Coordinates of C-alpha atoms in Angstrom, one line a residue:
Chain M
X93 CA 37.1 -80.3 25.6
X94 CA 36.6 -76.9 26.8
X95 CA 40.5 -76.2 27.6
X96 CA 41.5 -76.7 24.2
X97 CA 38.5 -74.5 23.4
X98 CA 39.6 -71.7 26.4
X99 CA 43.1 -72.0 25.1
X100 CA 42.7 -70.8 21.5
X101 CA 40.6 -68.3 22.6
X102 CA 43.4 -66.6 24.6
X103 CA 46.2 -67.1 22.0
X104 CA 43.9 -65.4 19.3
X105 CA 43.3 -62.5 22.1
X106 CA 46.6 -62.2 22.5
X107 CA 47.7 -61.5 19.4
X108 CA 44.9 -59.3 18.5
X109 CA 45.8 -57.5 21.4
X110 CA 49.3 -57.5 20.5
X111 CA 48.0 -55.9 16.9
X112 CA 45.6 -53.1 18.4
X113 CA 48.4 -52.5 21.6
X114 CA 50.1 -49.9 19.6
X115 CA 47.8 -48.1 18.2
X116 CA 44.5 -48.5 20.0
X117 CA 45.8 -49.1 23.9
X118 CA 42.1 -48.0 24.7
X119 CA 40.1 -50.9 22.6
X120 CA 43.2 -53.4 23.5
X121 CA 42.1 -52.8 27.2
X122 CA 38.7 -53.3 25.9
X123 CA 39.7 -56.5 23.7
X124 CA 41.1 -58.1 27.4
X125 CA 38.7 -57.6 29.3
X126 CA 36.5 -59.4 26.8
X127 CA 38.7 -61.9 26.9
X128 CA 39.1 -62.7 30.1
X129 CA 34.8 -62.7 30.6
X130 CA 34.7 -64.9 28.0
X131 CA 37.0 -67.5 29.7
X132 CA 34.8 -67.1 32.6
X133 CA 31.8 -67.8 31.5
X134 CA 33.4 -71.2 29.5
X135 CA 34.1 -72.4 32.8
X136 CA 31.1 -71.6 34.0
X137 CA 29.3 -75.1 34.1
X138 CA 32.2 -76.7 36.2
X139 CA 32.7 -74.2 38.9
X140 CA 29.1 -74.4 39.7
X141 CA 29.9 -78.3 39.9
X142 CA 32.4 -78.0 41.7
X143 CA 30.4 -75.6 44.3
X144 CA 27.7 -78.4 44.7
X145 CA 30.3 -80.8 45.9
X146 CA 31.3 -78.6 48.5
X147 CA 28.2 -77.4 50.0
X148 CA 27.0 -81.4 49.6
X149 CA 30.6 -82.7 51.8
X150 CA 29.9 -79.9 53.8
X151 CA 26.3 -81.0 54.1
X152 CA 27.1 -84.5 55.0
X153 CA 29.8 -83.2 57.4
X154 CA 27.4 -81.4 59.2
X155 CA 29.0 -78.2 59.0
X156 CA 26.6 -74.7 59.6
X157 CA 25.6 -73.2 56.0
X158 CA 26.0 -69.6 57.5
X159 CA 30.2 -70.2 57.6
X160 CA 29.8 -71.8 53.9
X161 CA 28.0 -69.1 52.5
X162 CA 30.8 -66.8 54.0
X163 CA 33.7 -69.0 52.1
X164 CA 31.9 -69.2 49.0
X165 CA 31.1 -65.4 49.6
X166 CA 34.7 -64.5 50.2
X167 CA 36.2 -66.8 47.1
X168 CA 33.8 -64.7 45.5
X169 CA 34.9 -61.3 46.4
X170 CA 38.5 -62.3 45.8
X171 CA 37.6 -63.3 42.5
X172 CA 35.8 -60.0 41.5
X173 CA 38.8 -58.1 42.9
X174 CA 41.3 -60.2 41.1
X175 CA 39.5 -59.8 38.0
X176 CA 39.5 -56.2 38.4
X177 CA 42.7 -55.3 39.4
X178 CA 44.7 -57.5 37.3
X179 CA 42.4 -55.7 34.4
X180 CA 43.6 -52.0 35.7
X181 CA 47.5 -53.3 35.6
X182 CA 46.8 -54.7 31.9
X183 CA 46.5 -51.1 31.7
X184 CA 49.5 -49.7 33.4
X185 CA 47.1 -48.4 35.7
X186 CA 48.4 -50.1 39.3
X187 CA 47.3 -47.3 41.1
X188 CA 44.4 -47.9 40.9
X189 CA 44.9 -51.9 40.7
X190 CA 45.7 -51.0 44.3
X191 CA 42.7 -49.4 45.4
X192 CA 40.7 -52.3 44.0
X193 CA 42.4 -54.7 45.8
X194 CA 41.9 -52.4 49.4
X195 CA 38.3 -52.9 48.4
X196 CA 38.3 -56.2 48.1
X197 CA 39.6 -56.8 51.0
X198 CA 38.3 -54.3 53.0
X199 CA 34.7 -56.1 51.9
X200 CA 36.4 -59.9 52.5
X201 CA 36.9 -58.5 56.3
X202 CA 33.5 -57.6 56.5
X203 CA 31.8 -60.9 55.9
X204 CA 34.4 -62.3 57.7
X205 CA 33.2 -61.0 60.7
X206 CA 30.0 -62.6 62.3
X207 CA 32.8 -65.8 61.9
X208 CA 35.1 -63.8 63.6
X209 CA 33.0 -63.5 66.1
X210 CA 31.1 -66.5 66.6
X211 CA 34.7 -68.3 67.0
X212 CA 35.6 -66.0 69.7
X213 CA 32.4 -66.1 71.8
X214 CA 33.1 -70.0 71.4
X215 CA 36.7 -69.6 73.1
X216 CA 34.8 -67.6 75.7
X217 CA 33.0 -70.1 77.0
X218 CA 35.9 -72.8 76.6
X219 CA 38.0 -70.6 79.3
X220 CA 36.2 -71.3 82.7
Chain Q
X216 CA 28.4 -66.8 20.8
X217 CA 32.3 -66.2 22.5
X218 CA 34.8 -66.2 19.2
X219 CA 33.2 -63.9 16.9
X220 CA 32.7 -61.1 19.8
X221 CA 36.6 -60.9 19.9
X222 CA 37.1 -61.2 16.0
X223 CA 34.2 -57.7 16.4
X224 CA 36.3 -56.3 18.7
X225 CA 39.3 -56.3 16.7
X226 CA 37.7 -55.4 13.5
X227 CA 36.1 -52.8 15.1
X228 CA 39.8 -51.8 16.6
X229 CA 41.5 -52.0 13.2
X230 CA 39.3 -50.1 11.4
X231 CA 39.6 -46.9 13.6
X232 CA 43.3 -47.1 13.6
X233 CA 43.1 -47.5 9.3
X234 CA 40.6 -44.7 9.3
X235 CA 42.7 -42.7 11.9
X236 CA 45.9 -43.3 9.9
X237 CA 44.1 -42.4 6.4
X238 CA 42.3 -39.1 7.5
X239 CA 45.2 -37.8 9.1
X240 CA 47.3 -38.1 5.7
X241 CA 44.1 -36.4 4.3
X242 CA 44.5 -33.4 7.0
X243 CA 41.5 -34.0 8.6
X244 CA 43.0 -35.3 11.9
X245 CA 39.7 -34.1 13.9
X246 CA 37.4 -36.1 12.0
X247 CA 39.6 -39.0 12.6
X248 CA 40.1 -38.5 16.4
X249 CA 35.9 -38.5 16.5
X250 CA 36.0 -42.1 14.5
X251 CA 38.8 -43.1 17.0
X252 CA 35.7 -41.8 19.9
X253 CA 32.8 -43.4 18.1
X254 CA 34.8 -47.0 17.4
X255 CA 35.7 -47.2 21.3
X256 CA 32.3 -46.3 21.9
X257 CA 31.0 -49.5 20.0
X258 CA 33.4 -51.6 21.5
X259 CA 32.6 -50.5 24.8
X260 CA 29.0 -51.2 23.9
X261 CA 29.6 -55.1 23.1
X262 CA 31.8 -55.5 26.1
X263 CA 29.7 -54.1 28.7
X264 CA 27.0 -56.4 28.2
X265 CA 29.4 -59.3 28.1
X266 CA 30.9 -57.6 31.8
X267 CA 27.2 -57.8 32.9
X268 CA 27.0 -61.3 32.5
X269 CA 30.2 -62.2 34.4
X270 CA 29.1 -60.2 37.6
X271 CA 25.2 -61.2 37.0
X272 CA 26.4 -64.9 37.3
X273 CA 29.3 -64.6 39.8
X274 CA 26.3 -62.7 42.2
X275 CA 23.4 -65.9 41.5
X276 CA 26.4 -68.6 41.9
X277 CA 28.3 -67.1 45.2
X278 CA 25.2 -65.4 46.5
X279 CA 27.2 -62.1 46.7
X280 CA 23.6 -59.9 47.6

């Protein structure tokens, strides 16, 4: 079971990071971010499943791809940005933690947009 | 392919702090901020490939292009 696998992995991080936190902030930052790829790429397998489900119901429901692929884009983003700003505060850095996360969402507005837009032109022509 | 890339890691950590530790006691505190620079070097090595994987995977699985 891959939890109980995931799980050991992050208590034995942790207290390796605990060891090299005092004297090696540098490689503990290092030893995290490891860590936290690793976990990532154990659940690999099952978010991809879970992604087929969606796009299949969403399939079946007969909803456009384009708005799909802009959720799946957006979760996507989000993640990335997560990832890396919850990294940079590891690090005491939450300046910069900050500046990710404007990124991120500065990008999540972006391919948010044609929806944006579509949405509105349909209100348009609901309004006689 | 996971576990023993975080047991490196630490090693790799533990043995620059050690060597740090021991060469400053012998005086030669230079030589052991250079092993302190070579060490994260390494490590920073192993993890960027790792990194690489993550966003190679997260791009193919939510078509981020």
């Amino acid at each position: 079971m891959e939890l109980v696998q995931i799980i050991a992995l992050c208590l034995l991080s942790v207290v390796l990071l605990v060891l090299l936190r005092k004297e090696r902030p540098e490689l503990a930052v290092l030893l995290s971010l490891a860590a936290g790829t690793m976990v990532f790429l154990l659940i690999l397998t099952r978010i991809v499943a879970v992604i087929q489900f969606i796009t299949e119901l969403s399939l079946r429901a007969g909803i456009n791809t384009v708005y799909l692929a802009a959720v799946l884009r957006v979760i996507g983003i989000a993640y990335i940005t997560e990832f890396g700003a919850q990294v940079c505060r590891d690090a005491n850095e939450s300046a910069i933690a900050s500046k990710v996360e404007l990124a991120g969402k500065v990008l999540i507005v972006l391919v948010a947009v044609p929806v944006i837009r579509a949405v509105l032109e349909l209100l348009m022509e609901l309004i006689p | 392919m996971d576990v023993d890339l975080i047991f490196k890691i630490a090693g790799v950590g533990i043995l620059v702090s050690v060597l740090h530790t021991v060469l400053r006691q012998a005086g030669k505190e230079e030589q052991g901020h250079l092993i302190t620079l070579v060490g994260v070097v390494i490590v920073l090595a192993m993890v960027i490939q790792v990194v690489r994987d993550l966003f190679e995977s997260i791009k193919v699985m939510f078509n981020l292009y």
